[in-house]
Amino acid sequence: MSGVKTIEGQLVLEKGAKIAILCGRFNSFIVDQLEAGCMDTLRRHGVVDSDVTIIRIPGAFEMPVVARKLADGGKYEAIIALGAVIRGGTPHFEHVAGACSRGLSSVASDTGVPVIFGVLTVDSIEQAIERAGTKAGNKGADAGIAAVEMISVLRQL
Ligand code: INI
C-alpha cells in the first residue's frame, strides 16, 4: 500500500446532502430522457426523492442565472444542469452553448458549489439521441453520478 494520501469520492450520497437539477424545456424530448437517466442513477446511489429539487427553465441560456441563485442560497451541495443545445444553420448555437457553459463554470468557481454540466452540445438531433439513453449512454446518468462523487470529494477537503 502506498503512503500517498488520496482523497476520492464515495458513490453513495452523503448524509443530509441535497441536489438541485436544472432542466431546460427547449428540446424537451431529449432533456426528458436525460432527466430520467439522471434520476434513475441518483436513486441507485442512495438518493431519495426528497433529497432532490427539479427546476424547469426555458432553455440552456437561462441556466447560469438560476444556478447562481441556487448556489448563493446555500441549500444544495450540487447543481446538475441538464439541457440539449443542437446546432442549427445559424450562429445561434454558439451563443447559447457558449453562454451556458461559460456561465455555469463561473457559478461553480465563484461560489464553490459544483455545477455538473449535463448539457449536450451537439451537431444533430441524432447525436443528441445517441447521448440520451441510446448507443452513447445517457449523459444525464453520468451527470448524476458526478454530482454524488463531487459532494463526497468536497466534504473531505
Ligand atoms: N435552448 C436550448 O436549451 N437548446 C437549444 O438548442 C436552443 N436553440 O438552439 O435555440 C435554445 N435556445 C433557447 C435559449 O436557451 C433561451 O431559452 C431563449 O433564447 C430565451 O432566452
PDB file of C-alpha atoms and ligand atoms in Angstrom:
ATOM      1  CA  MET A   1       0.000   0.000   0.000  1.00  0.00           C
ATOM      2  CA  SER A   2       1.425   3.415  -0.909  1.00  0.00           C
ATOM      3  CA  GLY A   3       1.850   6.146   1.700  1.00  0.00           C
ATOM      4  CA  VAL A   4       0.278   8.783  -0.547  1.00  0.00           C
ATOM      5  CA  LYS A   5      -2.715  10.475   0.996  1.00  0.00           C
ATOM      6  CA  THR A   6      -5.526  10.090  -1.508  1.00  0.00           C
ATOM      7  CA  ILE A   7      -8.915  11.734  -1.402  1.00  0.00           C
ATOM      8  CA  GLU A   8     -11.657  10.330  -3.558  1.00  0.00           C
ATOM      9  CA  GLY A   9     -15.403  10.474  -3.577  1.00  0.00           C
ATOM     10  CA  GLN A  10     -17.806   7.802  -2.445  1.00  0.00           C
ATOM     11  CA  LEU A  11     -20.577   6.954  -4.873  1.00  0.00           C
ATOM     12  CA  VAL A  12     -23.337   6.946  -2.273  1.00  0.00           C
ATOM     13  CA  LEU A  13     -24.928  10.269  -1.435  1.00  0.00           C
ATOM     14  CA  GLU A  14     -23.554  11.844   1.746  1.00  0.00           C
ATOM     15  CA  LYS A  15     -25.962  12.159   4.653  1.00  0.00           C
ATOM     16  CA  GLY A  16     -28.107  15.268   4.546  1.00  0.00           C
ATOM     17  CA  ALA A  17     -26.942  16.362   1.096  1.00  0.00           C
ATOM     18  CA  LYS A  18     -29.437  17.993  -1.247  1.00  0.00           C
ATOM     19  CA  ILE A  19     -29.167  18.206  -5.034  1.00  0.00           C
ATOM     20  CA  ALA A  20     -30.847  20.605  -7.455  1.00  0.00           C
ATOM     21  CA  ILE A  21     -31.451  19.600 -11.064  1.00  0.00           C
ATOM     22  CA  LEU A  22     -31.990  22.328 -13.659  1.00  0.00           C
ATOM     23  CA  CYS A  23     -33.873  21.100 -16.725  1.00  0.00           C
ATOM     24  CA  GLY A  24     -34.196  23.176 -19.877  1.00  0.00           C
ATOM     25  CA  ARG A  25     -37.559  22.880 -21.615  1.00  0.00           C
ATOM     26  CA  PHE A  26     -36.012  23.509 -25.042  1.00  0.00           C
ATOM     27  CA  ASN A  27     -35.542  20.181 -26.875  1.00  0.00           C
ATOM     28  CA  SER A  28     -37.575  18.586 -24.099  1.00  0.00           C
ATOM     29  CA  PHE A  29     -37.855  15.273 -25.939  1.00  0.00           C
ATOM     30  CA  ILE A  30     -34.104  14.875 -25.290  1.00  0.00           C
ATOM     31  CA  VAL A  31     -33.929  16.572 -21.902  1.00  0.00           C
ATOM     32  CA  ASP A  32     -36.722  14.355 -20.536  1.00  0.00           C
ATOM     33  CA  GLN A  33     -34.506  11.334 -21.271  1.00  0.00           C
ATOM     34  CA  LEU A  34     -31.515  12.971 -19.568  1.00  0.00           C
ATOM     35  CA  GLU A  35     -33.685  13.686 -16.529  1.00  0.00           C
ATOM     36  CA  ALA A  36     -34.950  10.088 -16.406  1.00  0.00           C
ATOM     37  CA  GLY A  37     -31.396   8.732 -16.664  1.00  0.00           C
ATOM     38  CA  CYS A  38     -30.185  11.141 -14.004  1.00  0.00           C
ATOM     39  CA  MET A  39     -32.948  10.277 -11.529  1.00  0.00           C
ATOM     40  CA  ASP A  40     -32.521   6.536 -12.099  1.00  0.00           C
ATOM     41  CA  THR A  41     -28.795   6.773 -11.378  1.00  0.00           C
ATOM     42  CA  LEU A  42     -29.273   9.015  -8.363  1.00  0.00           C
ATOM     43  CA  ARG A  43     -31.791   6.596  -6.832  1.00  0.00           C
ATOM     44  CA  ARG A  44     -29.397   3.697  -7.386  1.00  0.00           C
ATOM     45  CA  HIS A  45     -26.725   5.635  -5.495  1.00  0.00           C
ATOM     46  CA  GLY A  46     -28.672   6.221  -2.343  1.00  0.00           C
ATOM     47  CA  VAL A  47     -30.541   9.382  -3.256  1.00  0.00           C
ATOM     48  CA  VAL A  48     -34.162   9.559  -2.149  1.00  0.00           C
ATOM     49  CA  ASP A  49     -36.625  11.769  -3.979  1.00  0.00           C
ATOM     50  CA  SER A  50     -36.899  14.206  -1.073  1.00  0.00           C
ATOM     51  CA  ASP A  51     -33.152  14.987  -1.472  1.00  0.00           C
ATOM     52  CA  VAL A  52     -33.790  16.356  -4.976  1.00  0.00           C
ATOM     53  CA  THR A  53     -35.426  19.502  -6.334  1.00  0.00           C
ATOM     54  CA  ILE A  54     -36.066  19.772 -10.069  1.00  0.00           C
ATOM     55  CA  ILE A  55     -36.294  23.276 -11.523  1.00  0.00           C
ATOM     56  CA  ARG A  56     -37.622  23.646 -15.073  1.00  0.00           C
ATOM     57  CA  ILE A  57     -36.477  26.671 -17.036  1.00  0.00           C
ATOM     58  CA  PRO A  58     -36.884  27.807 -20.658  1.00  0.00           C
ATOM     59  CA  GLY A  59     -33.526  26.789 -22.086  1.00  0.00           C
ATOM     60  CA  ALA A  60     -29.779  26.464 -21.700  1.00  0.00           C
ATOM     61  CA  PHE A  61     -29.232  30.216 -21.923  1.00  0.00           C
ATOM     62  CA  GLU A  62     -31.148  30.766 -18.663  1.00  0.00           C
ATOM     63  CA  MET A  63     -29.185  28.160 -16.706  1.00  0.00           C
ATOM     64  CA  PRO A  64     -26.402  30.339 -15.274  1.00  0.00           C
ATOM     65  CA  VAL A  65     -28.677  32.873 -13.567  1.00  0.00           C
ATOM     66  CA  VAL A  66     -30.790  30.158 -11.979  1.00  0.00           C
ATOM     67  CA  ALA A  67     -27.740  28.131 -10.974  1.00  0.00           C
ATOM     68  CA  ARG A  68     -26.255  31.248  -9.371  1.00  0.00           C
ATOM     69  CA  LYS A  69     -29.345  31.857  -7.262  1.00  0.00           C
ATOM     70  CA  LEU A  70     -29.409  28.230  -6.164  1.00  0.00           C
ATOM     71  CA  ALA A  71     -25.709  28.247  -5.318  1.00  0.00           C
ATOM     72  CA  ASP A  72     -25.985  31.505  -3.354  1.00  0.00           C
ATOM     73  CA  GLY A  73     -28.931  30.093  -1.403  1.00  0.00           C
ATOM     74  CA  GLY A  74     -26.628  27.546   0.213  1.00  0.00           C
ATOM     75  CA  LYS A  75     -29.205  24.746   0.360  1.00  0.00           C
ATOM     76  CA  TYR A  76     -27.790  22.481  -2.332  1.00  0.00           C
ATOM     77  CA  GLU A  77     -24.398  20.749  -2.306  1.00  0.00           C
ATOM     78  CA  ALA A  78     -24.516  20.138  -6.051  1.00  0.00           C
ATOM     79  CA  ILE A  79     -26.396  21.536  -9.012  1.00  0.00           C
ATOM     80  CA  ILE A  80     -26.922  19.407 -12.091  1.00  0.00           C
ATOM     81  CA  ALA A  81     -27.683  21.231 -15.349  1.00  0.00           C
ATOM     82  CA  LEU A  82     -29.496  19.117 -17.952  1.00  0.00           C
ATOM     83  CA  GLY A  83     -30.156  20.517 -21.395  1.00  0.00           C
ATOM     84  CA  ALA A  84     -29.661  19.978 -25.103  1.00  0.00           C
ATOM     85  CA  VAL A  85     -28.219  22.578 -27.430  1.00  0.00           C
ATOM     86  CA  ILE A  86     -28.442  21.359 -31.002  1.00  0.00           C
ATOM     87  CA  ARG A  87     -26.655  23.177 -33.819  1.00  0.00           C
ATOM     88  CA  GLY A  88     -28.865  24.738 -36.476  1.00  0.00           C
ATOM     89  CA  GLY A  89     -27.992  26.628 -39.617  1.00  0.00           C
ATOM     90  CA  THR A  90     -27.158  29.922 -37.873  1.00  0.00           C
ATOM     91  CA  PRO A  91     -24.611  31.097 -35.256  1.00  0.00           C
ATOM     92  CA  HIS A  92     -27.347  30.956 -32.596  1.00  0.00           C
ATOM     93  CA  PHE A  93     -25.976  27.661 -31.278  1.00  0.00           C
ATOM     94  CA  GLU A  94     -22.598  29.212 -30.447  1.00  0.00           C
ATOM     95  CA  HIS A  95     -24.227  31.967 -28.387  1.00  0.00           C
ATOM     96  CA  VAL A  96     -26.495  29.657 -26.421  1.00  0.00           C
ATOM     97  CA  ALA A  97     -23.936  26.893 -25.849  1.00  0.00           C
ATOM     98  CA  GLY A  98     -21.106  29.309 -25.064  1.00  0.00           C
ATOM     99  CA  ALA A  99     -23.101  31.437 -22.633  1.00  0.00           C
ATOM    100  CA  CYS A 100     -24.405  28.332 -20.898  1.00  0.00           C
ATOM    101  CA  SER A 101     -21.066  26.596 -20.426  1.00  0.00           C
ATOM    102  CA  ARG A 102     -19.121  29.738 -19.503  1.00  0.00           C
ATOM    103  CA  GLY A 103     -21.862  30.895 -17.151  1.00  0.00           C
ATOM    104  CA  LEU A 104     -22.203  27.582 -15.361  1.00  0.00           C
ATOM    105  CA  SER A 105     -18.469  27.256 -14.980  1.00  0.00           C
ATOM    106  CA  SER A 106     -18.308  30.758 -13.448  1.00  0.00           C
ATOM    107  CA  VAL A 107     -21.071  29.906 -10.996  1.00  0.00           C
ATOM    108  CA  ALA A 108     -19.130  26.887  -9.789  1.00  0.00           C
ATOM    109  CA  SER A 109     -15.819  28.688  -9.457  1.00  0.00           C
ATOM    110  CA  ASP A 110     -17.338  31.843  -7.923  1.00  0.00           C
ATOM    111  CA  THR A 111     -19.473  30.054  -5.329  1.00  0.00           C
ATOM    112  CA  GLY A 112     -17.687  26.761  -4.615  1.00  0.00           C
ATOM    113  CA  VAL A 113     -20.850  24.792  -5.356  1.00  0.00           C
ATOM    114  CA  PRO A 114     -20.212  22.159  -8.024  1.00  0.00           C
ATOM    115  CA  VAL A 115     -22.284  22.636 -11.150  1.00  0.00           C
ATOM    116  CA  ILE A 116     -22.385  19.452 -13.175  1.00  0.00           C
ATOM    117  CA  PHE A 117     -22.502  20.041 -16.916  1.00  0.00           C
ATOM    118  CA  GLY A 118     -25.118  17.652 -18.254  1.00  0.00           C
ATOM    119  CA  VAL A 119     -25.868  19.869 -21.218  1.00  0.00           C
ATOM    120  CA  LEU A 120     -25.472  18.219 -24.605  1.00  0.00           C
ATOM    121  CA  THR A 121     -23.870  20.471 -27.209  1.00  0.00           C
ATOM    122  CA  VAL A 122     -24.199  18.552 -30.440  1.00  0.00           C
ATOM    123  CA  ASP A 123     -24.369  18.997 -34.188  1.00  0.00           C
ATOM    124  CA  SER A 124     -27.521  16.992 -34.831  1.00  0.00           C
ATOM    125  CA  ILE A 125     -30.630  15.515 -33.287  1.00  0.00           C
ATOM    126  CA  GLU A 126     -29.150  12.094 -33.985  1.00  0.00           C
ATOM    127  CA  GLN A 127     -26.086  12.897 -31.854  1.00  0.00           C
ATOM    128  CA  ALA A 128     -28.386  14.101 -29.085  1.00  0.00           C
ATOM    129  CA  ILE A 129     -30.452  10.906 -29.183  1.00  0.00           C
ATOM    130  CA  GLU A 130     -27.262   8.826 -29.032  1.00  0.00           C
ATOM    131  CA  ARG A 131     -26.311  10.550 -25.759  1.00  0.00           C
ATOM    132  CA  ALA A 132     -29.756  10.466 -24.191  1.00  0.00           C
ATOM    133  CA  GLY A 133     -30.111   6.792 -23.419  1.00  0.00           C
ATOM    134  CA  THR A 134     -29.087   5.022 -26.598  1.00  0.00           C
ATOM    135  CA  LYS A 135     -25.740   3.952 -28.056  1.00  0.00           C
ATOM    136  CA  ALA A 136     -23.512   6.571 -26.411  1.00  0.00           C
ATOM    137  CA  GLY A 137     -25.055   6.111 -22.966  1.00  0.00           C
ATOM    138  CA  ASN A 138     -27.024   8.696 -21.060  1.00  0.00           C
ATOM    139  CA  LYS A 139     -25.273  11.956 -20.165  1.00  0.00           C
ATOM    140  CA  GLY A 140     -27.916  12.647 -17.555  1.00  0.00           C
ATOM    141  CA  ALA A 141     -26.928   9.457 -15.756  1.00  0.00           C
ATOM    142  CA  ASP A 142     -23.249  10.458 -15.971  1.00  0.00           C
ATOM    143  CA  ALA A 143     -24.127  13.855 -14.533  1.00  0.00           C
ATOM    144  CA  GLY A 144     -25.963  12.267 -11.605  1.00  0.00           C
ATOM    145  CA  ILE A 145     -23.023  10.144 -10.555  1.00  0.00           C
ATOM    146  CA  ALA A 146     -20.638  13.083 -10.967  1.00  0.00           C
ATOM    147  CA  ALA A 147     -22.784  15.099  -8.552  1.00  0.00           C
ATOM    148  CA  VAL A 148     -22.734  12.363  -5.902  1.00  0.00           C
ATOM    149  CA  GLU A 149     -18.964  11.992  -6.288  1.00  0.00           C
ATOM    150  CA  MET A 150     -18.284  15.739  -6.111  1.00  0.00           C
ATOM    151  CA  ILE A 151     -20.330  16.173  -2.950  1.00  0.00           C
ATOM    152  CA  SER A 152     -18.270  13.464  -1.320  1.00  0.00           C
ATOM    153  CA  VAL A 153     -14.929  14.872  -2.506  1.00  0.00           C
ATOM    154  CA  LEU A 154     -15.764  18.410  -1.417  1.00  0.00           C
ATOM    155  CA  ARG A 155     -16.851  17.263   2.052  1.00  0.00           C
ATOM    156  CA  GLN A 156     -13.379  15.775   2.530  1.00  0.00           C
ATOM    157  CA  LEU A 157     -11.405  18.882   1.557  1.00  0.00           C
TER     158      LEU A 157
HETATM  159  N1  INI B   1     -32.042  26.476 -25.839  1.00  0.00           N
HETATM  160  C1  INI B   1     -31.614  25.210 -25.621  1.00  0.00           C
HETATM  161  O1  INI B   1     -31.629  24.749 -24.459  1.00  0.00           O
HETATM  162  N2  INI B   1     -31.158  24.458 -26.658  1.00  0.00           N
HETATM  163  C2  INI B   1     -31.108  24.931 -27.935  1.00  0.00           C
HETATM  164  O2  INI B   1     -30.686  24.180 -28.855  1.00  0.00           O
HETATM  165  C3  INI B   1     -31.547  26.255 -28.193  1.00  0.00           C
HETATM  166  N3  INI B   1     -31.511  26.782 -29.519  1.00  0.00           N
HETATM  167  O3  INI B   1     -30.905  26.184 -30.415  1.00  0.00           O
HETATM  168  O4  INI B   1     -32.057  27.868 -29.809  1.00  0.00           O
HETATM  169  C4  INI B   1     -32.023  27.017 -27.097  1.00  0.00           C
HETATM  170  N4  INI B   1     -32.467  28.275 -27.273  1.00  0.00           N
HETATM  171  C5  INI B   1     -33.279  28.967 -26.307  1.00  0.00           C
HETATM  172  C6  INI B   1     -32.426  29.684 -25.290  1.00  0.00           C
HETATM  173  O5  INI B   1     -31.790  28.777 -24.404  1.00  0.00           O
HETATM  174  C7  INI B   1     -33.286  30.627 -24.460  1.00  0.00           C
HETATM  175  O6  INI B   1     -34.234  29.889 -23.720  1.00  0.00           O
HETATM  176  C8  INI B   1     -34.038  31.680 -25.298  1.00  0.00           C
HETATM  177  O7  INI B   1     -33.152  32.300 -26.204  1.00  0.00           O
HETATM  178  C9  INI B   1     -34.691  32.740 -24.390  1.00  0.00           C
HETATM  179  O8  INI B   1     -33.664  33.470 -23.687  1.00  0.00           O
END
